[in-house]
C-alpha positions as a printed NumPy array, in Angstrom:
array([[-21.682, 191.195,  45.293],
       [-18.271, 189.837,  44.336],
       [-19.163, 189.267,  40.69 ],
       [-21.409, 192.183,  39.788],
       [-20.986, 194.77 ,  42.556],
       [-24.688, 194.789,  43.34 ],
       [-25.859, 194.301,  46.894],
       [-29.259, 192.618,  47.186],
       [-29.874, 192.023,  50.886],
       [-33.505, 192.826,  51.664],
       [-33.356, 191.084,  55.054],
       [-29.968, 192.361,  56.267],
       [-28.362, 188.924,  56.395],
       [-25.113, 189.697,  54.56 ],
       [-21.972, 191.063,  56.215],
       [-21.691, 193.905,  53.7  ],
       [-24.102, 196.751,  54.297],
       [-25.099, 199.695,  52.133],
       [-26.049, 203.219,  53.073],
       [-28.196, 204.044,  50.028],
       [-28.404, 207.681,  51.125],
       [-24.736, 208.223,  50.305],
       [-24.156, 209.539,  46.8  ],
       [-21.636, 208.395,  44.224],
       [-19.257, 211.174,  45.258],
       [-18.72 , 209.38 ,  48.603],
       [-19.314, 205.822,  47.36 ],
       [-15.831, 204.531,  48.136],
       [-15.512, 205.979,  51.624],
       [-19.03 , 205.772,  53.008],
       [-21.611, 203.906,  50.936],
       [-20.546, 200.345,  51.814],
       [-19.134, 198.837,  54.971],
       [-18.806, 195.644,  56.949],
       [-21.116, 194.416,  59.668],
       [-18.608, 192.367,  61.616],
       [-21.31 , 190.793,  63.769],
       [-22.645, 189.128,  60.593],
       [-19.335, 187.553,  59.532],
       [-19.622, 183.766,  59.316],
       [-17.237, 181.905,  61.62 ],
       [-15.331, 180.427,  58.663],
       [-14.588, 183.847,  57.149],
       [-11.844, 185.943,  58.679],
       [-11.911, 189.754,  58.751],
       [ -9.097, 190.023,  56.197],
       [-11.036, 188.025,  53.587],
       [-14.189, 190.018,  54.39 ],
       [-12.27 , 193.263,  53.732],
       [-11.05 , 191.872,  50.4  ],
       [-14.6  , 190.908,  49.444],
       [-15.825, 194.379,  50.427],
       [-13.131, 195.997,  48.281],
       [-13.89 , 193.743,  45.331],
       [-17.606, 194.547,  45.336],
       [-16.944, 198.245,  45.875],
       [-14.487, 198.283,  42.986],
       [-16.94 , 196.707,  40.576],
       [-19.69 , 199.001,  41.813],
       [-17.407, 202.034,  41.369],
       [-16.598, 201.067,  37.776],
       [-20.263, 200.67 ,  36.961],
       [-21.684, 203.694,  38.797],
       [-18.952, 206.304,  38.799],
       [-17.155, 205.494,  35.561],
       [-20.41 , 204.788,  33.718],
       [-19.501, 201.322,  32.449],
       [-22.76 , 199.641,  33.463],
       [-22.034, 196.489,  31.478],
       [-18.606, 195.791,  32.973],
       [-18.255, 192.343,  34.554],
       [-15.429, 190.318,  36.03 ],
       [-13.826, 188.532,  33.053],
       [-14.771, 184.817,  32.961],
       [-11.131, 183.692,  32.905],
       [-10.582, 185.486,  36.243],
       [-13.647, 183.858,  37.78 ],
       [-12.718, 180.415,  36.516],
       [ -9.067, 180.621,  37.555],
       [ -9.793, 180.544,  41.288]])
């Protein structure tokens, strides 16, 4: 999710959830959200919100701006 903006959670075990029925025109506001009851104890709500925003941003670039090959630059990934 945080690297490619794709949510693959067939068993509903992740704290980010998707409403696949929401179109790209409402992607940012309504397609993805947090399931706070699924947050691991070591992850605070502020970090979860940042992770949600990161995945949504990548997903937005790919879906709504049409740049399906966009990825987080390796130097950004490796700098953390």
